[in-house]
XYZ file of C-alpha atoms in Angstrom:
592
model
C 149.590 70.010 129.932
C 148.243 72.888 127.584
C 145.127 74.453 129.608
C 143.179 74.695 126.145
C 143.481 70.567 125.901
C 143.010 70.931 129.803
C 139.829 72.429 129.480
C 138.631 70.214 126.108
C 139.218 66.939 128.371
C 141.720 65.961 126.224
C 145.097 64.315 128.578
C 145.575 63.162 132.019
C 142.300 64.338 134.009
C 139.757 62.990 136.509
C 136.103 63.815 134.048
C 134.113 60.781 134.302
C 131.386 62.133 131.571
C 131.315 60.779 128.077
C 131.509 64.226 127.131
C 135.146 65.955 127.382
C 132.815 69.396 128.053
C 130.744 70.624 130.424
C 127.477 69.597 130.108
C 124.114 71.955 129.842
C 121.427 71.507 131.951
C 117.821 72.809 132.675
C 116.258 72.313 135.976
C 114.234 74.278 137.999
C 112.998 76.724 134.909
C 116.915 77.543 135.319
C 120.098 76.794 132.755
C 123.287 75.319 134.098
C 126.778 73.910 133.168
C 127.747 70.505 135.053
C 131.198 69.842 135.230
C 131.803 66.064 135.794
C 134.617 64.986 138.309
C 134.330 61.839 140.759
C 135.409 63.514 143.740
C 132.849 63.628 146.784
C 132.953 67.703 146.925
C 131.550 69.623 144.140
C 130.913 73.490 143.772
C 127.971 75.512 143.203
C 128.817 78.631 141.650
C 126.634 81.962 142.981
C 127.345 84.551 140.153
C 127.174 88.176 140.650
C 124.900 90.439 139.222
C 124.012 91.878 135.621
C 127.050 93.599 134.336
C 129.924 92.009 136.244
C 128.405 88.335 135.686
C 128.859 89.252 131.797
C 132.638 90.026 132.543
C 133.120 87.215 134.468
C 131.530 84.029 132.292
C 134.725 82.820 130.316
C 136.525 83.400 133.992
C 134.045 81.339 135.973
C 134.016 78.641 133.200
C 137.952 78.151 133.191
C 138.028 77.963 137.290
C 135.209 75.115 136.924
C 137.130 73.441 133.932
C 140.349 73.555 136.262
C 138.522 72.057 139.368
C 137.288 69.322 137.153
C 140.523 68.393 136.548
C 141.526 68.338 140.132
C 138.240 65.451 140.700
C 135.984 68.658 142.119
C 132.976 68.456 140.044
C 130.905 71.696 139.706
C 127.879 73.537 138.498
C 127.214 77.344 136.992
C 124.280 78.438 136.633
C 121.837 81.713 135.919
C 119.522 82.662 139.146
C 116.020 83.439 137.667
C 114.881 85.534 135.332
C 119.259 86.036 134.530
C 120.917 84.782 131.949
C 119.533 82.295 129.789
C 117.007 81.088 133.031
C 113.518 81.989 132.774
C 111.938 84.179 134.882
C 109.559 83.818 137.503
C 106.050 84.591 137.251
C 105.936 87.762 140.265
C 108.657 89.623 141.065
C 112.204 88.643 142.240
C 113.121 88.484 145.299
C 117.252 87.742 146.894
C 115.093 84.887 148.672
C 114.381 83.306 145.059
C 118.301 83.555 144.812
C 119.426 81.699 147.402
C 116.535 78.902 146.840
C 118.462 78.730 143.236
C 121.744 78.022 144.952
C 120.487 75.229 146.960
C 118.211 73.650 143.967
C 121.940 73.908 141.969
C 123.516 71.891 144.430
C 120.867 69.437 144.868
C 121.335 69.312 140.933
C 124.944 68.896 140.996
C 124.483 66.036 144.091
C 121.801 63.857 141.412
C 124.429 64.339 138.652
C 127.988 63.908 140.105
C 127.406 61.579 143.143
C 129.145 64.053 145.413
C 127.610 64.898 149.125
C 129.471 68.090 150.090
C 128.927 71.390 148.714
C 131.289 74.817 148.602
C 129.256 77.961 147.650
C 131.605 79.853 145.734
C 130.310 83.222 145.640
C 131.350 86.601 143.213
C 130.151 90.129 144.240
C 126.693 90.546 145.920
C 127.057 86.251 144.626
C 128.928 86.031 148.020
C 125.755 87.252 149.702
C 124.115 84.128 148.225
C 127.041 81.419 149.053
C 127.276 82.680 152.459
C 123.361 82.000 152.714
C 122.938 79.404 151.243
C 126.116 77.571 152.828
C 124.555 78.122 156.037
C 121.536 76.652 155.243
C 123.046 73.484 153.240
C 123.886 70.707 156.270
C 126.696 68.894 154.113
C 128.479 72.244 153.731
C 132.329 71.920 152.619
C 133.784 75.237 152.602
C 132.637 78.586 150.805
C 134.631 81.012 148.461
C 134.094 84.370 148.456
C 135.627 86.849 145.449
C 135.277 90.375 145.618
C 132.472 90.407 147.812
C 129.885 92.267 148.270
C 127.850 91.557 151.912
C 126.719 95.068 152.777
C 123.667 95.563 150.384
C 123.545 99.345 150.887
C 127.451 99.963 149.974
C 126.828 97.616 146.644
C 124.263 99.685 145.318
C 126.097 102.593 145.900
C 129.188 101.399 144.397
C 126.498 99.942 141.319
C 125.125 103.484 141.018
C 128.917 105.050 141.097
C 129.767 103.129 138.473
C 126.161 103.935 136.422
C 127.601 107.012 136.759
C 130.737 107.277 135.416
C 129.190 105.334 132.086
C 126.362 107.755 131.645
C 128.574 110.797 131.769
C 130.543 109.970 129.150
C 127.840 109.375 126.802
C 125.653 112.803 125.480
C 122.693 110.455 124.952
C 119.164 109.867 127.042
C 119.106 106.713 128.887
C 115.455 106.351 129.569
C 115.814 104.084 132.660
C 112.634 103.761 134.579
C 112.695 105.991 137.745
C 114.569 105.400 140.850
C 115.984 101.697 138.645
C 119.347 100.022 139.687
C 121.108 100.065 136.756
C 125.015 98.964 135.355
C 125.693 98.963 132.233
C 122.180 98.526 130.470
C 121.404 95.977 133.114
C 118.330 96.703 134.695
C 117.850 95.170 138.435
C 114.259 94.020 139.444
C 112.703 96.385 141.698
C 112.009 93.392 144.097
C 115.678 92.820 144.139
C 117.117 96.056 144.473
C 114.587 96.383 147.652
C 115.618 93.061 149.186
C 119.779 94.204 148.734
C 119.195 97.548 149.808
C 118.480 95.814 153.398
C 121.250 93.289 152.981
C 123.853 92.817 155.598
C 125.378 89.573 155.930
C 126.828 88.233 158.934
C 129.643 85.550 158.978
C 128.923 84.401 162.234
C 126.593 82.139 161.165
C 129.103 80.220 158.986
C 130.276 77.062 160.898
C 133.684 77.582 162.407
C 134.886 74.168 161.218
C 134.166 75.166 157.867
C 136.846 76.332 155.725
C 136.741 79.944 154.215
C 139.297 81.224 150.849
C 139.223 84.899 150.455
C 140.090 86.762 146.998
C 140.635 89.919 147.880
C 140.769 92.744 145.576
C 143.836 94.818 145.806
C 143.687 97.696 148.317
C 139.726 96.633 149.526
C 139.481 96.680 153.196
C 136.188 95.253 153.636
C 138.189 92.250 151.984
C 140.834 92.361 154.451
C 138.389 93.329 157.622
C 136.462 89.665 156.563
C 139.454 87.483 156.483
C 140.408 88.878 159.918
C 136.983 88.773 161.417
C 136.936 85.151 160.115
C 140.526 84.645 161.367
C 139.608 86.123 164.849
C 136.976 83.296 165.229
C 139.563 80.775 165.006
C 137.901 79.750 161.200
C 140.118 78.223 158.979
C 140.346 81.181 156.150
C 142.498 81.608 153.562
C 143.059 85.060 151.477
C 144.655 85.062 147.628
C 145.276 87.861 145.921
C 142.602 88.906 143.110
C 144.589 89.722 140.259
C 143.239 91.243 137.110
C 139.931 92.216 139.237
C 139.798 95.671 137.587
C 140.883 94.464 134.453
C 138.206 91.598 134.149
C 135.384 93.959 135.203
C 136.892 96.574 133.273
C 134.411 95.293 129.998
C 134.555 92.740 127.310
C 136.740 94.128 124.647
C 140.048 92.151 125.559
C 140.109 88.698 128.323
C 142.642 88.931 130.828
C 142.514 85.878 132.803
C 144.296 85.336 136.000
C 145.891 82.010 135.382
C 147.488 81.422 138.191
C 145.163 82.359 140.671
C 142.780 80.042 138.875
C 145.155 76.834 139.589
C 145.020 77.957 143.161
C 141.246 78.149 143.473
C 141.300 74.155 142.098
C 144.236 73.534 144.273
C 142.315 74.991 147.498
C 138.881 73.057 147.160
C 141.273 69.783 146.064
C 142.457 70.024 149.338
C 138.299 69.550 150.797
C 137.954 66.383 148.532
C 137.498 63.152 149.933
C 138.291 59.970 147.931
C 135.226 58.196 148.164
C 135.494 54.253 149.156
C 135.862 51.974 146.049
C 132.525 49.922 147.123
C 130.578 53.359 146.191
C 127.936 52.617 143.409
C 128.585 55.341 140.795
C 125.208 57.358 140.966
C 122.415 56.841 139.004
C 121.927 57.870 135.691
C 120.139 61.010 135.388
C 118.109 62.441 131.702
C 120.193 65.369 130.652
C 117.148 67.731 130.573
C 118.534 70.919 128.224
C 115.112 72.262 127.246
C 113.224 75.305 129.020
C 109.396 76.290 128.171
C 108.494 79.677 128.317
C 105.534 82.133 127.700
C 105.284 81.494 123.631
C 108.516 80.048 122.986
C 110.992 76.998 123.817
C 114.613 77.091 124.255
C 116.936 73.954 123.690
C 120.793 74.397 124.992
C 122.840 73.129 122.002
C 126.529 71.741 122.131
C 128.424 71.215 118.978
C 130.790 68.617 118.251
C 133.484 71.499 118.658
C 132.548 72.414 121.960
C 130.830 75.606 120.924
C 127.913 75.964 123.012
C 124.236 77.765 121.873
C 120.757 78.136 122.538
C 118.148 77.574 120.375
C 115.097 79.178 121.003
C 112.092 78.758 118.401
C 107.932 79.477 118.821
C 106.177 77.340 121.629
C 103.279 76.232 118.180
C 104.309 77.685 114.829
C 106.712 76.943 111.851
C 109.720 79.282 112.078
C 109.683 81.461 108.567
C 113.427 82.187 109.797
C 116.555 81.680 111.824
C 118.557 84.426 113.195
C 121.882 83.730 114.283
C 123.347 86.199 116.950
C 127.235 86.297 116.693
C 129.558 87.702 120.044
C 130.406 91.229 120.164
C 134.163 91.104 121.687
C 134.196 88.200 124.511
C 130.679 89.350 125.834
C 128.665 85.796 126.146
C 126.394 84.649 123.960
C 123.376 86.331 126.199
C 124.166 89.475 124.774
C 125.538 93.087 126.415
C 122.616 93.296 128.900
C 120.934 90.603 127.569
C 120.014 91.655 124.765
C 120.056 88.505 122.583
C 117.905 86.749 125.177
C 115.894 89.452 125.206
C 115.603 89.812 121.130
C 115.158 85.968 120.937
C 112.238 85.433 123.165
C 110.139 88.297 121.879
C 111.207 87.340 118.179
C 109.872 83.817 118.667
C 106.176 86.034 119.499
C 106.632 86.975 115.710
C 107.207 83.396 114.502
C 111.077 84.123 114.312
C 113.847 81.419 115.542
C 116.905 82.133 116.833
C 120.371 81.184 117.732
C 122.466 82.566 120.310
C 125.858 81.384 120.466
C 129.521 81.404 121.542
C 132.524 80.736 119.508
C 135.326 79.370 120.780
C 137.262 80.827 123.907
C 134.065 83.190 124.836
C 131.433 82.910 127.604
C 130.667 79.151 128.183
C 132.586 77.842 124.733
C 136.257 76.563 125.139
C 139.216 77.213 123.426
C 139.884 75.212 120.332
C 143.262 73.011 121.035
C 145.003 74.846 117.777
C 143.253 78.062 117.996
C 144.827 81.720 119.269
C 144.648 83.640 122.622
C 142.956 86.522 121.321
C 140.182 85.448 119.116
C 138.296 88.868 118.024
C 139.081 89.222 114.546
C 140.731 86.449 113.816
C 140.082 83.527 110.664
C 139.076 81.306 114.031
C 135.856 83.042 114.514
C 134.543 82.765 111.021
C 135.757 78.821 110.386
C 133.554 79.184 114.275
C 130.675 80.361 112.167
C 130.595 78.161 109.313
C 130.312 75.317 111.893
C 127.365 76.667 113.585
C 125.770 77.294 110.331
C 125.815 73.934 109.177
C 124.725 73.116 112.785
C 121.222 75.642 112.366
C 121.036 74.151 109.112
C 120.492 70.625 110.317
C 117.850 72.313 113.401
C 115.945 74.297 110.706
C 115.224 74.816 106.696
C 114.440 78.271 107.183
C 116.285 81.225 105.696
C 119.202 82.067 107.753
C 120.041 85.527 108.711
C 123.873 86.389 110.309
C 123.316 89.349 113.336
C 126.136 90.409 115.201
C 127.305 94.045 116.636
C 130.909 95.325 116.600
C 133.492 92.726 116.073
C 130.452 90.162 115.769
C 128.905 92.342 112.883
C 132.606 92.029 110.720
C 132.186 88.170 111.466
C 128.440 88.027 110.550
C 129.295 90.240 107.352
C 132.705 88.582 106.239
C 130.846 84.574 106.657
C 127.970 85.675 105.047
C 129.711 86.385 101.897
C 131.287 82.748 102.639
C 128.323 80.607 103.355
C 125.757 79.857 100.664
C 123.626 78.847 103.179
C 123.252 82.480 104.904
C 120.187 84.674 103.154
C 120.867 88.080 105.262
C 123.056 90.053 107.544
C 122.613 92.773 110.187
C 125.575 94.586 111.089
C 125.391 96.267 114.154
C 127.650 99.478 114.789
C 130.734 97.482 112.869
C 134.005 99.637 113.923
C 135.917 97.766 110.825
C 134.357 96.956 108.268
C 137.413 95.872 106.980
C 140.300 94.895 109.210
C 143.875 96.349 108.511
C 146.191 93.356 108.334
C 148.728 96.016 110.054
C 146.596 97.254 112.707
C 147.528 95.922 115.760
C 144.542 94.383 117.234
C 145.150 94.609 121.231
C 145.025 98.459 120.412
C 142.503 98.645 118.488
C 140.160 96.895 120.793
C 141.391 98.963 123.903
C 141.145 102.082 122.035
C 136.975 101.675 122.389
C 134.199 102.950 120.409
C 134.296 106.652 119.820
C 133.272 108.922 116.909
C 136.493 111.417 115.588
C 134.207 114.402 116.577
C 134.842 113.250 120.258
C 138.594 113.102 119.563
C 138.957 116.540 118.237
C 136.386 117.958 121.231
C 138.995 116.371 123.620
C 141.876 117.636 121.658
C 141.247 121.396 122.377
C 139.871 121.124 125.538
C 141.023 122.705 128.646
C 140.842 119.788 131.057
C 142.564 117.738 128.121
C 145.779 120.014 128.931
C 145.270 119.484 132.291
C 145.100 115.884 132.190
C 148.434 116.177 130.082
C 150.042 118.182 132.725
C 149.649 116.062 135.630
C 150.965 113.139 133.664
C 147.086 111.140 133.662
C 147.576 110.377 129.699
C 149.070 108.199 128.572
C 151.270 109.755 125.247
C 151.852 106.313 123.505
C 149.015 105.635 123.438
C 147.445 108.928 122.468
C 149.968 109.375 119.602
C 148.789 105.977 117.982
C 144.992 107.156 118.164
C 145.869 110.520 116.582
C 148.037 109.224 113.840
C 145.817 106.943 113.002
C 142.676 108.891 112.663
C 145.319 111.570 110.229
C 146.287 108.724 108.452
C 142.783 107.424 107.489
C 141.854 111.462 106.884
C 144.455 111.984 104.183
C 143.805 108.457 103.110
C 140.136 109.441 102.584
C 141.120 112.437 100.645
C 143.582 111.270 97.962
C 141.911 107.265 98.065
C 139.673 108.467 94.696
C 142.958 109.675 92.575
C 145.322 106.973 93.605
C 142.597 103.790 94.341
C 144.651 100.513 95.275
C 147.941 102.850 95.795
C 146.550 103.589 99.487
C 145.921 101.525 102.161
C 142.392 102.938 101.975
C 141.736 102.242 98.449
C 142.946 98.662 99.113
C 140.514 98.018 102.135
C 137.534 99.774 100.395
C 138.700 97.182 96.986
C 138.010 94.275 100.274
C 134.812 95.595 100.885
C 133.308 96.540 97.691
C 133.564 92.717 96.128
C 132.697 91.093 99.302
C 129.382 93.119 99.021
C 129.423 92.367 95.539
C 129.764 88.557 96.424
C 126.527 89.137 98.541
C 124.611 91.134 95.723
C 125.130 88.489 93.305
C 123.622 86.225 96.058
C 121.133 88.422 96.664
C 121.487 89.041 100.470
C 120.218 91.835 101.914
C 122.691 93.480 104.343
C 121.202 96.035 106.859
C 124.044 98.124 108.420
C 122.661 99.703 111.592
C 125.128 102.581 113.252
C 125.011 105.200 115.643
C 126.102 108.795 115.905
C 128.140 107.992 119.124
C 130.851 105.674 118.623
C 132.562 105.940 115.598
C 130.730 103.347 113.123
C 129.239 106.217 111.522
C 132.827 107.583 110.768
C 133.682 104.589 109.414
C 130.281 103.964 107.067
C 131.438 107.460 105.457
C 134.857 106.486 105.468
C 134.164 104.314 102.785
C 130.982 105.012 101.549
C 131.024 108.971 101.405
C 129.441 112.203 102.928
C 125.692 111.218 103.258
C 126.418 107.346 102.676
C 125.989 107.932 98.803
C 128.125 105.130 97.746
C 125.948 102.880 99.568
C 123.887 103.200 96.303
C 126.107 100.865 94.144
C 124.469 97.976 96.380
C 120.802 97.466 95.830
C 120.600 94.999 98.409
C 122.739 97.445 101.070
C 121.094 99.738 103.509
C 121.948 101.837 105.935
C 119.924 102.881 109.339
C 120.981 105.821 111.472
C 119.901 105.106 115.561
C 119.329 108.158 117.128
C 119.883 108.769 120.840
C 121.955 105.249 120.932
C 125.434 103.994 122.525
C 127.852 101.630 121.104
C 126.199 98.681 122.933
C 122.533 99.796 122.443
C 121.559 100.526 126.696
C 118.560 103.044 126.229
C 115.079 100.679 126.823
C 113.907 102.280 123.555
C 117.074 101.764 121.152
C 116.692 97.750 122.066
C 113.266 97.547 121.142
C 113.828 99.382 117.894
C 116.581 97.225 117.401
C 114.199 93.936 118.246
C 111.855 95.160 115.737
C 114.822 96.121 112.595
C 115.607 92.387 113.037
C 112.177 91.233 113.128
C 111.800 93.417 109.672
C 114.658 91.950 107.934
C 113.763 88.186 109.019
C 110.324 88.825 107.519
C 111.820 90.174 104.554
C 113.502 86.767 104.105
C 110.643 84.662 104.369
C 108.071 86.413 102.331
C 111.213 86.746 99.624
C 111.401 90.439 99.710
């Protein structure tokens, strides 16, 4: 069977819920997904941290999707104060992270009916299976991917990678002192405190219990557990991790390890047990899918698609507006660093709504049945976004504004001139504002966010030649960059004489009358870009030297961040980005 129609509960599977998807849930001031099976083992997913729990969503969401179809039901969920959970009222501790584990599986027992749990556990996640399984008497097996049990080596591998982010980026962070960061995730000083003195010991798993081990390639720490584990006489089992590096690589393209996913359902199959047919199904339990916070409430929506959101509105007053917040690339719909969490809670303070979301085949929304592989870009996402803005439409009469950044801005740009119903748009450092029907997209999305000044810097530079010498670049690859970038140079050059005759003068013809489309509408559209990563190249591709075409539009601006990276990291950039949006939504309801 197809594994989109797998995963949409549509064939020959073992789901006992009404619903063919997995099911959100709020408990314990946390969010979770249930995934319904009738087995009498279910799995409690312990995520790993920040940066590499955004890169591993969509992955963690197909391994449940597969296990429900093998009778293992499941839950994922965010530890506190991560995610889309709320956080706690002092500081957080790994403690408070382990007490979330067990409060998930107690969750998952009330819902599914199963008694035994297996901690499945991803990076310095393992940490909190491994606990957690050892406190948890009905304790089935545990899973441990990639992971981390030596606190001090994590953080130093965390701060490594910090590293080699922040280097190649001439911008000021403006982290707080002495902060564990990755990738504009900030850890809780608490936290980072508590892991710093981690150092898990496996001897306190049961030796009865069974152990699977996905080992990255070449790790020996993965290697030195499965023995240790094997040299007890545990039964342990070690896969291969494939596409590790590639998953954690970013969000830009999804590689998902197929395979190794059918053996991770196949494995805890094996721990089921069929319970006896004079078992009373277990009670029916309210599907709670609201959280209250400081000043605002959040309700976890599910379309009839499948698409899965979070509306999050003020605690007392009458939205004057809806934002929606559209996916850059496959990063969930909590935002890179969770921003969009972040933007939606503090926008509610202002009397703002909002709508975080994810269209199909991203973060916690499936694949639809007829749609493609590779989704950025493609007509999929915006039919996506017409659905959800008939579905905001029925939650709220306020104006609706479209905000997305990268590939989300071209899909908050391209439905707004679609939808009648949309009043504004924020673009956020758009790469394309118009999309080359012959650009392949694969490329384009690997090729990253950089500005042309970086290319021709790296062009006559020493360690460039150097690079090319020992064979490091890759020449393909290269080439297509370069020709590309001479291609849209000359384009830019003769595009004024010859108009429609280039390929520029026809993508510029795209753009001008879908802004038209929007001035005649009278939507404002706010294009926000940085220095840094190219999207200023490409507002003066088609707008000019100095933006001065951008004049033509009365409704079009343009705003320049200064000291900002492609996905917005520095504290400071974030909040001024917080505060453009809360602008433009106030524009919209006082009818500026």
């Amino acid at each position: 069977m197809d594994r989109k129609n797998a995963e949409l509960g549509q064939g020959d599977n073992h789901q006992k819920s009404a619903s063919p998807y997995a099911i959100p849930v709020a408990f314990n001031r946390m969010l979770g997904h249930v995934h319904h099976a009738d087995g009498s083992t279910g799995v409690v997913f312990c995520n790993p941290w920040g940066f590499d729990e955004l890169c591993t969503r969509k992955f963690h969401r197909l391994v449940a999707a597969e296990m429900a179809r093998n009778g293992i039901s499941s839950i994922r969920f965010d530890y506190p104060g991560e995610g889309d959970s709320l956080p706690l009222e002092g500081p957080v501790s790994f403690e408070s992270w382990i007490v979330a584990a067990l409060a998930a599986g107690a969750e998952l027992r009330q819902r599914s009916g199963c008694d035994r749990i297996v901690y499945y556990g991803m990076g310095i996640g393992a940490a909190v299976a491994v606990k957690a399984g050892c406190r948890d008497p009905d304790l089935a097996g545990v899973i441990l991917a990639g992971a981390s049990l030596n606190g001090r080596r994590y953080l130093r591998e965390v701060a490594l990678r910090e590293k080699v982010i922040e280097d190649g980026i001439d911008i000021e962070f403006g982290y707080p002192s002495g902060a564990t960061v990755l990738a504009a995730y900030v850890m809780d000083p608490q936290l980072a405190m508590d892991v710093k003195s981690l150092d898990v010991e496996l001897t306190d798993l049961p030796d009865d219990r069974p152990v699977l081990v996905l080992a990255r390639p070449d790790n020996l720490s993965d290697r030195q557990i499965t023995d240790q584990l094997k040299s007890r006489g545990v039964p342990v089992e070690s896969l291969d991790f494939d596409h590790y590096g590639a998953m954690l690589d970013g969000v830009v393209t999804s590689p998902m390890p197929l395979e190794l996913i059918d053996k991770i359902a196949l494995w805890t199959q094996q721990l089921n047990e069929t319970k006896p047919e004079t078992d009373a199904s277990p009670a029916p339990v309210d599907t709670v899918r609201h959280l209250n916070g400081d000043g605002f409430c959040e309700t976890a929506e599910q379309l009839d698609t499948g698409l899965f959101g979070v509306f999050c509105q003020p605690a007392h007053d009458t939205p004057s507006a809806v934002i929606v917040f559209l996916n850059m690339a496959y990063a969930p719909h909590t935002g890179w660093g969770g921003l969009w969490v972040e933007a939606a809670r503090h926008l509610a303070l202002d009397g703002i709504a909002t709508f975080r979301v994810d269209l199909s085949n991203i973060g916690d929304s499936p694949a639809h049945p007829e749609g493609p592989e590779q989704v950025i870009y493609s007509r999929r996402q915006l039919d996506d976004v017409q659905i959800v803005i008939a579905h905001v439409r029925k939650l709220i009469k306020a104006p609706i504004l479209l905000a997305g950044g990268c590939s989300g801005a071209h899909s908050a740009l391209y439905a707004g001139a679609e939808s009648p119903d949309v009043a504004g748009v924020v673009s956020i450092n758009q790469l394309r504002l118009v999309l080359d029907p012959d650009e392949d997209i694969e490329t384009t999305l690997k090729a990253g966010a950089r500005p042309i000044g970086d290319y021709k810097r790296r062009a006559f530079s020493t360690q460039t030649y150097r690079r090319l010498l020992a064979g490091e670049i890759n020449m393909v690859q290269a080439s297509r960059h370069i020709t590309g970038y001479a291609r849209a140079y000359l384009s830019r050059i003769f595009s004024p004489y010859l108009g429609g005759l280039t390929r520029l003068g026809r993508l510029k013809g795209e753009l001008f009358a879908l802004l038209k489309t929007l001035e005649r509408r009278r939507v404002p559209v706010t294009f926000v870009i940085c220095r840094t990563d190219g999207s200023l190249d490409q507002h003066v591709l088609y707008f000019g030297k100095d933006l001065r075409g951008a004049a033509a539009f009365g409704h079009l601006r343009h705003i320049i961040l200064e000291n900002a990276d492609h996905t917005l990291s520095p504290p400071s950039v974030r909040t001024e980005v917080i505060d453009i949006l809360r602008r433009a939504a106030h524009d919209l309801s006082s009818g500026r």
